[in-house]
Coordinates of C-alpha atoms in Angstrom, one line a residue:
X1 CA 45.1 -68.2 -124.2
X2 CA 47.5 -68.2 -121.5
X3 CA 46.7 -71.3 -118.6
X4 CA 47.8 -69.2 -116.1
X5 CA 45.8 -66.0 -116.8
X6 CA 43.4 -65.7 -113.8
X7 CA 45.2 -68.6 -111.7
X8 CA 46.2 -68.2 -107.9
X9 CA 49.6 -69.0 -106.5
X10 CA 51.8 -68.8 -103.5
X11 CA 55.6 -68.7 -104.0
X12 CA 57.2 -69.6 -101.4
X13 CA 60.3 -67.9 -100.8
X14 CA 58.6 -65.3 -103.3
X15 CA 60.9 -62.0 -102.6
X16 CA 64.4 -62.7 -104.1
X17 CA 66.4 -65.2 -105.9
X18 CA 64.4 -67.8 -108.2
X19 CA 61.1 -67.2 -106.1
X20 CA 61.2 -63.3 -107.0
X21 CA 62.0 -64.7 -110.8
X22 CA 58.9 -66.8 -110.5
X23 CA 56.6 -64.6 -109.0
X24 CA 57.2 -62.2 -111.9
X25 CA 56.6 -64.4 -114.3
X26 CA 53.7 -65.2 -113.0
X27 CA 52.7 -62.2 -112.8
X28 CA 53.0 -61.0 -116.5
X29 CA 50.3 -63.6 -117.3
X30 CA 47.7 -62.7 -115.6
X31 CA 48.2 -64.9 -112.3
X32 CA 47.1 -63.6 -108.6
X33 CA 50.2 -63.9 -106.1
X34 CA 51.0 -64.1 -102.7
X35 CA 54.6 -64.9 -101.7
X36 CA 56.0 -65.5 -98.5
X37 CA 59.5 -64.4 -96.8
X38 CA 60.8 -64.4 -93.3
X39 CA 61.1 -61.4 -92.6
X40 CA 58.7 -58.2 -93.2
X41 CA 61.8 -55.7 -94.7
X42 CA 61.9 -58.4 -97.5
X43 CA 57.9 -58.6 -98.0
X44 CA 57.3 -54.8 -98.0
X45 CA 60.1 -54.3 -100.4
X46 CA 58.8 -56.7 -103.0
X47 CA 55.4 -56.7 -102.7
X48 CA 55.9 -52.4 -102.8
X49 CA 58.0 -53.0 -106.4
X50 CA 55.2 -54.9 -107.8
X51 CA 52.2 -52.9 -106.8
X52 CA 52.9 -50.2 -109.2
X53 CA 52.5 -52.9 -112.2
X54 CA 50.2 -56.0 -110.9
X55 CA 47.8 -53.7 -108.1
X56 CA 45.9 -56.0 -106.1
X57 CA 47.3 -58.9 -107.9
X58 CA 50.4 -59.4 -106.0
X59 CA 50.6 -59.7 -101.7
X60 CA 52.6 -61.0 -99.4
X61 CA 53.0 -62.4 -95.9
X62 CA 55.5 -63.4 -93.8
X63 CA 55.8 -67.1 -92.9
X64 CA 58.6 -69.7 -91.7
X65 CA 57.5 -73.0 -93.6
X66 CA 59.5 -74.4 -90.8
X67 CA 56.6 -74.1 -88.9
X68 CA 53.4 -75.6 -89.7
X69 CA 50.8 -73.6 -88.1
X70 CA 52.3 -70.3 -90.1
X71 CA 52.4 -72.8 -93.4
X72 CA 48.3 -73.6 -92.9
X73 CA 47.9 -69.8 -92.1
X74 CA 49.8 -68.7 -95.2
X75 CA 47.4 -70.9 -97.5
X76 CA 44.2 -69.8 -96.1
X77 CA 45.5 -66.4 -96.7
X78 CA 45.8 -67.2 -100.5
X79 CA 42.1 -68.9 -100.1
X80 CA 40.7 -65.4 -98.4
X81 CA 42.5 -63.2 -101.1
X82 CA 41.7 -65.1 -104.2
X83 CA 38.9 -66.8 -103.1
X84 CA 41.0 -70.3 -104.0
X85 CA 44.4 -71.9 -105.0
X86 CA 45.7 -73.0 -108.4
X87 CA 49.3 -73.4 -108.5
X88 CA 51.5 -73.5 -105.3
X89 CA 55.2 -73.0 -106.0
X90 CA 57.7 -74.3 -103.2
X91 CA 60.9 -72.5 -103.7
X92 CA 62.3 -71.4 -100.2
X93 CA 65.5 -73.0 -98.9
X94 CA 68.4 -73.0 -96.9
X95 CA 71.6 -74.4 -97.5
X96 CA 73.9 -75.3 -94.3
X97 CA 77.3 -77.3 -95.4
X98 CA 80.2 -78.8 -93.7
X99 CA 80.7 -82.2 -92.4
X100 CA 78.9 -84.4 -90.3
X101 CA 80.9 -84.6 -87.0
X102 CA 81.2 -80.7 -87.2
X103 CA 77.6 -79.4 -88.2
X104 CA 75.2 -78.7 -85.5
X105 CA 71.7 -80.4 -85.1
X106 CA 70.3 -76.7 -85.3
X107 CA 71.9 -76.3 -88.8
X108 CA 70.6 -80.0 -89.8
X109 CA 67.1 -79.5 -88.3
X110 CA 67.3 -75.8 -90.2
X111 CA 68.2 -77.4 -93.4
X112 CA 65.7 -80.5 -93.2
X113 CA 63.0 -78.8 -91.8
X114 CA 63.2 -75.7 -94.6
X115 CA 63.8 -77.8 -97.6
X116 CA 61.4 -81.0 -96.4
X117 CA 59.1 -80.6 -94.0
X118 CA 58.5 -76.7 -95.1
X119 CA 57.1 -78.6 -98.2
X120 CA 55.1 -81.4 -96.5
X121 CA 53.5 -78.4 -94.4
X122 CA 52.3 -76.8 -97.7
X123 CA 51.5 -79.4 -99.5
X124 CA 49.0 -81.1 -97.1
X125 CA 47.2 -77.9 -96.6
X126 CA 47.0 -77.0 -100.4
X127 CA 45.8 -80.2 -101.5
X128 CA 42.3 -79.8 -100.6
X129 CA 42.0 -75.9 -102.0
X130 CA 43.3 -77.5 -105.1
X131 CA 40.8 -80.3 -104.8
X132 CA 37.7 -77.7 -104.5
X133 CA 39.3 -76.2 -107.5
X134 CA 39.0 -79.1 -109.8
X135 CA 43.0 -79.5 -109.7
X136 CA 45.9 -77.7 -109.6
X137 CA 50.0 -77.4 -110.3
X138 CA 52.3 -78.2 -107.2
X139 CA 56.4 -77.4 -108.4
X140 CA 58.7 -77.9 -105.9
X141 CA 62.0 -76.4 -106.9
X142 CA 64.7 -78.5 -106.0
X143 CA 68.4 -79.3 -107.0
X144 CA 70.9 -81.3 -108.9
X145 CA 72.0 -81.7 -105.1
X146 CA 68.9 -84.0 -104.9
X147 CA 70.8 -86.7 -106.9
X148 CA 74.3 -85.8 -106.8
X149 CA 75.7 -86.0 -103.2
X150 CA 79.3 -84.2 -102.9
X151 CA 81.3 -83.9 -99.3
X152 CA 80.4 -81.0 -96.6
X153 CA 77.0 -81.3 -98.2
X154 CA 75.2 -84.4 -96.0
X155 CA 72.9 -82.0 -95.3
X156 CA 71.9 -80.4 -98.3
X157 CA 72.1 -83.2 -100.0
X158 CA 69.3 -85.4 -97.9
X159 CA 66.8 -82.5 -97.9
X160 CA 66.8 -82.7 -101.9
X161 CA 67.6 -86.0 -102.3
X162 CA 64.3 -86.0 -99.8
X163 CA 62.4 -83.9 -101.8
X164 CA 62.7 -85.9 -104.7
X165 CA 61.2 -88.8 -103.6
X166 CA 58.7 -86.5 -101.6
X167 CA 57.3 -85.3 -105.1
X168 CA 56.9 -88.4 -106.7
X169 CA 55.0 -89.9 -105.0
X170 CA 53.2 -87.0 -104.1
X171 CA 52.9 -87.0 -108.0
X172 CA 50.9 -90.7 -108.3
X173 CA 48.6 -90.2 -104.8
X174 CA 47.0 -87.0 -106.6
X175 CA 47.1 -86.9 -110.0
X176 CA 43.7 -88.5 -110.1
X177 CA 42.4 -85.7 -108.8
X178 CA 43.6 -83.2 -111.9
X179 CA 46.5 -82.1 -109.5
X180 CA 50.0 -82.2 -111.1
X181 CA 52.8 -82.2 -109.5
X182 CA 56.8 -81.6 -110.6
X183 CA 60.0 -81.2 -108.9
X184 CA 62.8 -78.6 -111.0
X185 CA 66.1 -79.5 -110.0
X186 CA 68.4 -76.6 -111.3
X187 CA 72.1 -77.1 -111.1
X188 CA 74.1 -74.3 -109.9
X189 CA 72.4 -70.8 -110.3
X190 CA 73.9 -66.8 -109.8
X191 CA 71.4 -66.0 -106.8
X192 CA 72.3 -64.7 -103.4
X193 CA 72.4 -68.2 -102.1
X194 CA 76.2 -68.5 -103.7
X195 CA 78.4 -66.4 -101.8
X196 CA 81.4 -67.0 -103.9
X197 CA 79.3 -64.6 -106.3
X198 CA 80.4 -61.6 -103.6
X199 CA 83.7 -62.4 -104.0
X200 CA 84.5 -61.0 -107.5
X201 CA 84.6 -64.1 -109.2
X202 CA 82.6 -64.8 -112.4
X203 CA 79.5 -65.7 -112.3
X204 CA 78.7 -65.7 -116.1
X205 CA 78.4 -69.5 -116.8
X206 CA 76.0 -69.9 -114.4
X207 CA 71.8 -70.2 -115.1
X208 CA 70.0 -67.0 -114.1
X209 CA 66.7 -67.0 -111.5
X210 CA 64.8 -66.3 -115.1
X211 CA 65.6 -69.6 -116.5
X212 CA 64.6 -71.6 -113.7
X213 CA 61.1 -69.1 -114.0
X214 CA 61.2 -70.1 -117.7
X215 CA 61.2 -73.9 -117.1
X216 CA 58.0 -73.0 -114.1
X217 CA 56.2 -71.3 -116.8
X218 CA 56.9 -74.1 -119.3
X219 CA 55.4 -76.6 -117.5
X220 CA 52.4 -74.4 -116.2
X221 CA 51.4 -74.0 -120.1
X222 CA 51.8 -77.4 -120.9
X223 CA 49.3 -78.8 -121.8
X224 CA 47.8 -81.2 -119.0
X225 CA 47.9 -84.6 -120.9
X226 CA 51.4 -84.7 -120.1
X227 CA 53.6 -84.2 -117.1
X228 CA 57.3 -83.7 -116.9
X229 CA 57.5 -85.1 -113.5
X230 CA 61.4 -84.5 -112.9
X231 CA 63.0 -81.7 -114.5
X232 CA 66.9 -81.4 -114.6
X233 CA 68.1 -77.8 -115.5
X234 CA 72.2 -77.4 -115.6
X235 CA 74.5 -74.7 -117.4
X236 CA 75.2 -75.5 -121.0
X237 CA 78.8 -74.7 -120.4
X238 CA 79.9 -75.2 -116.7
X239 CA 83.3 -73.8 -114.9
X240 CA 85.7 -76.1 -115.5

């Protein structure tokens, strides 16, 4: 039997991309959903594709995990639909590039706040649902970007390279308490995110949002003796 059938989640980030990927997935085994977006258009859209398959399994609600009142409001929104909180899947990001003397401290505190703090926010309000639960699964989806720092990227880079450390040792203060926690770093991945994707160039060799879903689906069924704390994902065969 499936150890997500009955489960609640949030997916951050939940209405395109690798969050959209995810929330199916989810979905299709039996899980209660509620994603988040940043605007309504993109809630209404999704939430409106899914009805006609998962009912009153799937919801959403709009929320900028930039800010943390809306991040605590968005989890007791999960706990007053589902009556609790399983599995809470941080997915939304931003990425902002260009150098250092050029990039403005909006685009920074955009990037940092999004990718880091949007987390932290989260997290700390989850934990305790989780706790009531008996445990839980935390996955932060993160990057090959979190360990592998390239020029124009100073941004990008510290919010993963942030979020890495964030997780584990997020990991060893609550795995005592039957809570799990992971961080997926995927390398690059044909979602909106890329823009050279609009361009006409081939996308081919890069991972699809499903495969990322896949490894998020893997580790949810695993069994919970063992934890896969970091999890790299790249493209078998890479561009050249």
């Amino acid at each position: 039997m499936s150890r997500i059938d009955g489960k609640s989640a949030i997916v951050t980030g939940g209405s395109r991309g690798i969050g959209l990927a995810i929330t199916r997935s989810l979905l299709e085994r039996g899980a209660r959903v509620l994603i988040c977006a940043t605007t309504q258009s993109g809630i209404d859209q999704t939430v409106g594709s899914l009805a006609g398959s998962y009912r009153d399994r799937v919801a959403g609600t709009v929320c900028d995990v930039r800010d943390y009142e809306r991040a605590r409001k968005l989890v007791l929104e999960a706990e007053r639909r589902f009556g609790g909180l399983d599995i809470l899947v941080n997915n939304a990001g931003i990425g902002k590039f260009g150098n250092v003397e050029k990039m403005s401290p909006a685009d920074w505190r955009a990037t940092i706040e999004t990718n880091l703090s949007g987390v932290f926010y989260c997290c700390r309000e989850a934990i305790p649902f989780m706790r009531l639960r008996g445990g839980g699964f935390i996955i932060n989806i993160g990057s090959l970007a979190g360990k592998n720092a390239f020029a124009g990227g100073a941004a990008y880079n510290a919010s993963k390279f942030g979020l890495v450390g964030f997780s584990e040792a997020l990991m060893q203060e609550v795995r005592y308490n039957h809570i799990r926690v992971s961080c997926v770093m995927p390398g690059s991945v044909n979602t909106e995110f890329d823009k050279s994707a609009q361009n006409g160039v081939s996308m081919a060799w890069k991972l699809l949002p499903e495969d990322v879903a896949a490894v998020v689906i893997n580790l949810l069924e695993m069994d919970p003796r063992a934890l896969p704390s970091l999890v790299e994902l790249r493209p078998s065969e890479p561009k050249k």
